[in-house]
Tab-separated table of C-alpha atoms (C1' of nucleotides) in Angstrom:
chain	number	residue	atom	x	y	z
A	21	MET	CA	-4.676	30.293	-16.438
A	22	LYS	CA	-1.876	32.707	-16.524
A	23	TYR	CA	-1.456	33.576	-20.255
A	24	LYS	CA	-5.406	34.238	-21.023
A	25	HIS	CA	-4.579	37.716	-21.690
A	26	ALA	CA	-2.147	36.723	-24.200
A	27	ARG	CA	-4.529	34.698	-26.039
A	28	LEU	CA	-7.544	37.247	-25.793
A	29	SER	CA	-5.102	39.219	-27.463
A	30	ILE	CA	-4.123	36.706	-30.244
A	31	GLN	CA	-8.497	36.763	-30.646
A	32	ASP	CA	-8.383	40.179	-30.631
A	33	THR	CA	-5.624	40.674	-33.660
A	34	MET	CA	-7.775	37.765	-35.475
A	35	ASP	CA	-10.454	39.345	-35.182
A	36	VAL	CA	-9.828	43.103	-36.678
A	37	VAL	CA	-7.822	41.588	-39.739
A	38	GLY	CA	-8.563	37.891	-39.945
A	39	GLY	CA	-10.696	36.896	-43.057
A	40	LYS	CA	-9.705	36.909	-46.514
A	41	TRP	CA	-8.960	40.234	-47.376
A	42	LYS	CA	-7.796	42.552	-44.698
A	43	LEU	CA	-4.891	41.639	-44.107
A	44	ILE	CA	-3.929	41.099	-48.340
A	45	LEU	CA	-6.452	44.710	-48.727
A	46	ILE	CA	-3.561	46.098	-46.386
A	47	PHE	CA	-0.680	45.054	-48.023
A	48	VAL	CA	-1.973	45.459	-51.404
A	49	LEU	CA	-2.634	49.419	-49.995
A	50	PHE	CA	1.458	50.023	-48.618
A	51	ASP	CA	1.631	49.528	-52.310
A	52	GLY	CA	0.159	53.442	-52.359
A	53	LYS	CA	-4.008	54.755	-52.783
A	54	LYS	CA	-5.909	52.233	-54.860
A	55	LYS	CA	-9.094	53.516	-56.475
A	56	PHE	CA	-11.734	51.010	-55.281
A	57	ASN	CA	-12.312	49.289	-58.992
A	58	GLU	CA	-8.557	49.033	-58.886
A	59	LEU	CA	-8.601	47.149	-56.189
A	60	THR	CA	-10.994	44.691	-57.072
A	61	ARG	CA	-9.109	44.056	-60.766
A	62	GLU	CA	-5.465	43.724	-58.597
A	63	ILE	CA	-7.367	41.462	-56.674
A	64	GLY	CA	-10.336	39.391	-57.720
A	65	ILE	CA	-12.882	40.334	-54.659
A	66	SER	CA	-16.428	40.933	-55.945
A	67	PRO	CA	-18.118	44.556	-54.715
A	68	ARG	CA	-20.136	43.636	-52.707
A	69	VAL	CA	-17.229	42.193	-50.333
A	70	LEU	CA	-15.024	44.567	-50.865
A	71	SER	CA	-16.859	47.136	-49.965
A	72	LYS	CA	-17.820	45.293	-46.337
A	73	GLU	CA	-13.843	44.732	-46.229
A	74	LEU	CA	-13.010	48.258	-46.887
A	75	HIS	CA	-16.117	49.953	-44.529
A	76	GLU	CA	-14.665	47.424	-41.566
A	77	LEU	CA	-11.353	48.320	-42.217
A	78	GLU	CA	-12.681	52.468	-42.219
A	79	VAL	CA	-13.891	51.459	-38.583
A	80	ASN	CA	-10.764	49.919	-37.156
A	81	GLY	CA	-9.043	52.783	-38.053
A	82	LEU	CA	-6.542	51.468	-40.778
A	83	ILE	CA	-7.789	52.497	-43.789
A	84	LYS	CA	-8.330	56.280	-45.061
A	85	ARG	CA	-11.658	56.832	-47.719
A	86	ARG	CA	-11.153	59.282	-49.958
A	87	VAL	CA	-13.724	60.727	-52.020
A	88	CYS	CA	-11.870	62.645	-54.982
A	89	ASP	CA	-14.970	65.085	-56.584
A	90	THR	CA	-13.898	63.693	-60.003
A	91	LYS	CA	-16.079	62.671	-63.321
A	92	PRO	CA	-17.204	60.358	-62.604
A	93	VAL	CA	-16.721	60.344	-59.292
A	94	THR	CA	-13.634	58.279	-57.763
A	95	VAL	CA	-12.826	57.203	-54.392
A	96	GLU	CA	-9.720	56.595	-53.003
A	97	TYR	CA	-8.482	54.178	-50.485
A	98	SER	CA	-4.935	54.815	-48.828
A	99	LEU	CA	-3.580	53.322	-45.807
A	100	ALA	CA	-3.881	55.456	-42.373
A	101	PRO	CA	-1.163	55.724	-40.444
A	102	TYR	CA	-2.375	53.391	-37.761
A	103	SER	CA	-1.693	50.192	-40.205
A	104	GLU	CA	2.143	51.221	-39.576
A	105	SER	CA	1.933	49.276	-36.451
A	106	LEU	CA	0.684	46.182	-38.680
A	107	LYS	CA	4.574	45.873	-40.074
A	108	ASP	CA	5.147	43.430	-38.023
A	109	VAL	CA	2.483	40.873	-38.652
A	110	ILE	CA	1.840	41.443	-42.235
A	111	VAL	CA	6.622	40.419	-42.286
A	112	ALA	CA	6.423	37.745	-40.680
A	113	LEU	CA	2.965	36.060	-42.001
A	114	CYS	CA	4.960	36.594	-45.954
A	115	LYS	CA	8.139	35.313	-44.292
A	116	TRP	CA	6.307	32.523	-42.517
A	117	GLY	CA	4.624	31.438	-45.593
A	118	GLU	CA	7.245	32.136	-48.114
A	119	ALA	CA	9.517	29.691	-45.839
A	120	HIS	CA	6.554	27.071	-45.620
A	121	ARG	CA	6.400	26.817	-49.150
A	122	GLU	CA	10.291	25.896	-49.310
A	123	ASN	CA	9.495	22.847	-46.902
A	124	ILE	CA	7.159	22.119	-48.799
A	125	ILE	CA	9.256	21.963	-51.755
A	126	ALA	CA	11.720	20.577	-50.814
A	127	GLY	CA	9.694	18.077	-48.947
A	128	LYS	CA	9.757	17.759	-45.666
A	129	PHE	CA	6.545	16.657	-45.097
A	130	ASP	CA	5.199	13.449	-44.532
A	131	MET	CA	1.867	14.055	-45.984
A	132	SER	CA	1.475	16.330	-47.884
A	133	PRO	CA	0.106	20.025	-47.454
A	134	LYS	CA	-0.640	21.577	-49.626
A	135	SER	CA	0.485	25.792	-51.038
A	136	LYS	CA	-1.201	28.089	-53.721
A	137	SER	CA	1.643	30.095	-54.424
A	138	ILE	CA	3.232	27.106	-56.229
A	139	LEU	CA	2.538	26.947	-59.664
B	29	MET	CA	1.893	43.340	-59.950
B	30	LYS	CA	5.296	42.331	-58.047
B	31	TYR	CA	4.205	41.845	-55.086
B	32	LYS	CA	1.500	38.954	-55.978
B	33	HIS	CA	4.116	36.658	-54.613
B	34	ALA	CA	4.539	38.245	-50.893
B	35	ARG	CA	0.617	38.211	-50.635
B	36	LEU	CA	0.508	34.238	-52.154
B	37	SER	CA	2.520	33.967	-49.146
B	38	ILE	CA	0.166	35.837	-46.957
B	39	GLN	CA	-2.236	33.869	-47.695
B	40	ASP	CA	-0.745	29.963	-47.798
B	41	THR	CA	-0.014	30.739	-43.949
B	42	MET	CA	-3.713	31.592	-43.387
B	43	ASP	CA	-4.424	28.611	-44.862
B	44	VAL	CA	-2.596	27.173	-42.061
B	45	VAL	CA	-2.872	28.649	-38.949
B	46	GLY	CA	-5.681	30.614	-40.009
B	47	GLY	CA	-9.199	30.127	-38.831
B	48	LYS	CA	-10.209	30.598	-34.854
B	49	TRP	CA	-8.431	28.448	-33.084
B	50	LYS	CA	-5.391	26.994	-34.595
B	51	LEU	CA	-2.510	29.469	-33.051
B	52	ILE	CA	-4.842	29.826	-30.478
B	53	LEU	CA	-4.144	26.026	-29.952
B	54	ILE	CA	-0.693	25.942	-31.021
B	55	PHE	CA	0.296	29.500	-28.726
B	56	VAL	CA	-1.597	27.248	-25.453
B	57	LEU	CA	0.835	24.070	-26.115
B	58	PHE	CA	3.693	26.234	-26.018
B	59	ASP	CA	3.250	25.662	-21.918
B	60	GLY	CA	3.806	22.526	-22.840
B	61	LYS	CA	1.916	18.841	-23.879
B	62	LYS	CA	-1.858	18.782	-23.264
B	63	LYS	CA	-3.713	16.081	-23.562
B	64	PHE	CA	-7.349	16.080	-25.316
B	65	ASN	CA	-9.619	17.028	-22.849
B	66	GLU	CA	-7.189	19.321	-20.976
B	67	LEU	CA	-7.867	20.953	-24.489
B	68	THR	CA	-11.138	21.632	-24.565
B	69	ARG	CA	-11.199	22.369	-21.451
B	70	GLU	CA	-9.010	25.354	-21.395
B	71	ILE	CA	-9.949	26.341	-24.474
B	72	GLY	CA	-13.403	25.731	-24.693
B	73	ILE	CA	-13.271	24.059	-27.677
B	74	SER	CA	-16.012	21.458	-28.806
B	75	PRO	CA	-14.725	17.598	-29.186
B	76	ARG	CA	-15.713	17.893	-33.350
B	77	VAL	CA	-13.718	20.973	-33.819
B	78	LEU	CA	-11.005	20.044	-31.633
B	79	SER	CA	-10.491	16.808	-33.404
B	80	LYS	CA	-10.013	18.283	-36.611
B	81	GLU	CA	-7.792	21.277	-36.313
B	82	LEU	CA	-5.575	19.105	-34.455
B	83	HIS	CA	-5.848	16.527	-37.074
B	84	GLU	CA	-4.918	19.739	-39.511
B	85	LEU	CA	-2.254	20.701	-37.605
B	86	GLU	CA	-0.573	17.486	-37.447
B	87	VAL	CA	-0.538	17.193	-41.004
B	88	ASN	CA	1.515	21.014	-41.398
B	89	GLY	CA	3.743	19.436	-39.346
B	90	LEU	CA	3.267	21.752	-36.505
B	91	ILE	CA	2.049	19.545	-33.661
B	92	LYS	CA	2.785	15.979	-32.567
B	93	ARG	CA	0.393	13.449	-31.548
B	94	ARG	CA	1.437	10.527	-28.677
B	95	VAL	CA	-0.820	7.591	-27.633
B	96	CYS	CA	0.127	6.785	-24.039
B	97	ASP	CA	-0.634	3.262	-22.720
B	98	THR	CA	-2.523	3.954	-19.927
B	99	LYS	CA	-6.043	3.287	-18.362
B	100	PRO	CA	-7.782	4.370	-20.194
B	101	VAL	CA	-5.782	5.438	-22.785
B	102	THR	CA	-4.211	9.036	-23.252
B	103	VAL	CA	-3.140	10.978	-25.902
B	104	GLU	CA	-0.963	13.729	-25.790
B	105	TYR	CA	-0.413	16.556	-28.296
B	106	SER	CA	2.543	18.586	-28.208
B	107	LEU	CA	4.697	20.937	-30.459
B	108	ALA	CA	6.787	19.723	-33.601
B	109	PRO	CA	9.698	21.109	-33.738
B	110	TYR	CA	8.055	22.842	-36.635
B	111	SER	CA	5.916	25.029	-34.532
B	112	GLU	CA	8.896	27.118	-33.155
B	113	SER	CA	9.143	28.979	-36.641
B	114	LEU	CA	5.616	30.180	-35.604
B	115	LYS	CA	6.460	32.578	-32.984
B	116	ASP	CA	7.769	35.529	-34.519
B	117	VAL	CA	4.692	35.353	-36.007
B	118	ILE	CA	2.253	34.910	-32.750
B	119	VAL	CA	4.152	36.982	-30.819
B	120	ALA	CA	3.246	40.159	-33.817
B	121	LEU	CA	-0.537	39.082	-33.169
B	122	CYS	CA	-0.035	39.088	-29.681
B	123	LYS	CA	2.078	42.501	-29.542
B	124	TRP	CA	-0.752	43.811	-31.961
B	125	GLY	CA	-3.672	42.384	-30.038
B	126	GLU	CA	-2.673	43.935	-26.825
B	127	ALA	CA	-1.559	47.736	-28.580
B	128	HIS	CA	-5.166	48.142	-30.333
B	129	ARG	CA	-6.908	46.865	-26.575
B	130	GLU	CA	-5.024	49.404	-25.432
B	131	ASN	CA	-5.702	52.230	-28.018
B	132	ILE	CA	-8.877	51.105	-28.062
B	133	ILE	CA	-9.210	51.515	-23.605
B	134	ALA	CA	-7.449	54.778	-24.704
B	135	GLY	CA	-10.348	56.441	-26.902
B	136	LYS	CA	-8.553	56.485	-29.744
B	137	PHE	CA	-11.074	55.191	-32.018
B	138	ASP	CA	-13.940	57.691	-34.276
B	139	MET	CA	-15.799	54.716	-34.603
B	140	SER	CA	-16.160	51.993	-31.823
B	141	PRO	CA	-14.690	49.167	-32.526
B	142	LYS	CA	-14.800	46.314	-29.798
B	143	SER	CA	-12.193	44.333	-27.693
B	144	LYS	CA	-12.576	40.160	-26.649
B	145	SER	CA	-9.856	41.105	-23.848
B	146	ILE	CA	-11.261	43.713	-22.425
B	147	LEU	CA	-13.857	42.294	-19.101
C	5	DA	C1'	-32.274	59.536	-76.505
C	6	DC	C1'	-28.843	56.276	-75.214
C	7	DA	C1'	-24.022	53.866	-74.286
C	8	DA	C1'	-20.247	54.017	-70.587
C	9	DC	C1'	-17.671	54.260	-67.048
C	10	DC	C1'	-17.342	54.246	-61.573
C	11	DT	C1'	-18.654	53.701	-56.249
C	12	DG	C1'	-21.278	51.062	-54.458
C	13	DT	C1'	-25.905	48.417	-52.600
C	14	DT	C1'	-29.780	44.719	-52.832
C	15	DA	C1'	-31.302	40.863	-52.587
C	16	DC	C1'	-30.542	36.019	-53.166
C	17	DC	C1'	-27.548	31.563	-52.673
C	18	DT	C1'	-23.901	28.216	-51.456
C	19	DA	C1'	-20.146	26.135	-49.325
C	20	DA	C1'	-17.741	26.425	-45.156
C	21	DA	C1'	-16.517	26.488	-40.078
C	22	DG	C1'	-17.940	25.544	-36.287
C	23	DG	C1'	-21.075	24.611	-31.945
C	24	DA	C1'	-24.477	20.805	-29.348
C	25	DT	C1'	-24.965	16.423	-28.232
C	26	DA	C1'	-24.832	11.672	-27.601
C	27	DG	C1'	-23.350	8.051	-28.416
C	28	DT	C1'	-19.406	4.171	-29.316
C	29	DA	C1'	-15.087	1.555	-27.545
C	30	DA	C1'	-11.552	-0.160	-23.759
C	31	DT	C1'	-10.898	-0.451	-19.212
C	32	DA	C1'	-10.546	-0.195	-13.813
C	33	DA	C1'	-13.204	0.933	-10.013
C	34	DC	C1'	-16.945	-0.132	-6.847
D	21	DG	C1'	-23.548	-4.752	-13.227
D	22	DT	C1'	-23.061	0.016	-12.959
D	23	DT	C1'	-20.496	4.092	-13.408
D	24	DA	C1'	-16.652	6.626	-14.575
D	25	DT	C1'	-12.836	8.015	-17.436
D	26	DT	C1'	-10.443	8.966	-22.169
D	27	DA	C1'	-10.160	10.341	-26.962
D	28	DC	C1'	-12.520	9.982	-29.818
D	29	DT	C1'	-16.501	10.219	-33.567
D	30	DA	C1'	-21.538	10.454	-36.125
D	31	DT	C1'	-25.225	13.363	-36.472
D	32	DC	C1'	-27.249	17.310	-36.784
D	33	DC	C1'	-28.047	22.389	-37.224
D	34	DT	C1'	-27.194	27.456	-36.838
D	35	DT	C1'	-24.533	30.983	-38.474
D	36	DT	C1'	-20.960	33.503	-40.992
D	37	DA	C1'	-18.072	34.261	-45.413
D	38	DG	C1'	-17.795	34.493	-49.201
D	39	DG	C1'	-19.611	34.893	-54.465
D	40	DT	C1'	-22.800	36.248	-58.280
D	41	DA	C1'	-25.534	39.288	-60.331
D	42	DA	C1'	-28.724	42.812	-61.158
D	43	DC	C1'	-28.862	47.623	-60.553
D	44	DA	C1'	-29.065	52.714	-59.139
D	45	DG	C1'	-27.599	57.007	-58.943
D	46	DG	C1'	-24.229	60.395	-61.530
D	47	DT	C1'	-22.007	61.775	-65.248
D	48	DT	C1'	-20.024	61.817	-69.813
D	49	DG	C1'	-19.395	61.218	-74.571
D	50	DT	C1'	-21.556	60.063	-79.306
DNA sequence: ACAACCTGTTACCTAAAGGATAGTAATAAC
DNA sequence: GTTATTACTATCCTTTAGGTAACAGGTTGT
């Protein structure tokens, strides 16, 4: 079992950025800092889940949380420098999803997979 | 919302290869074809789940299933050519997980994330 | 006083993912 | 006839992810 180490690396990555929202959040934050409510509205995530995801991303050093003393208080979430390291991952996933979608449209499958990005 | 399309691509990819096992299976199959029981033993997955994951991967054109007429019957699972397209994704995830692990070991985090690949 | 707005939290619930265990069907070996 | 091997299915169960809804705490505006 010589490649066990690589397998664990994949699993580690999935532990940190897996799930429905984490990569999406990071991707959206590449566009610039956002407030809590902007995020809920922009990606359609419930506040409960958003709060949890943001906290986990913060623990893993991927985003920064800054409380602004506006009235009422707002909180800015932005990418920590460490998120730069995820660019390759995000680009790879993004490219593949796009290519996959085109393959589906072109009818290159015997069976019938589904794609969210086909309207 | 100019980048919505890219977001959907990411979600599509996660739909196809997300979850606990799919990428691991593909990664392991890069090593060559394997039989059902070899896979259960090698990665420690229950037969029920393995069967489901393999079928889903097959539907998405990522692996091939070949029944050999040995006695007793054996079934060979191997990568379909389409899996080649996932190499970038796997490499990116693998690299990041490894780098992340090193960052944790080096103590570059305020809080304390965990890593499977640290013994 | 009252509503409106922001960032959350809390409690509750459902659905899906995944795991444990046993069993089936075919064949062959002992 | 019993046991073993292979590739599964079937059944049951636990855990986790994620969603809904309500509300708290603070502040500003009416």
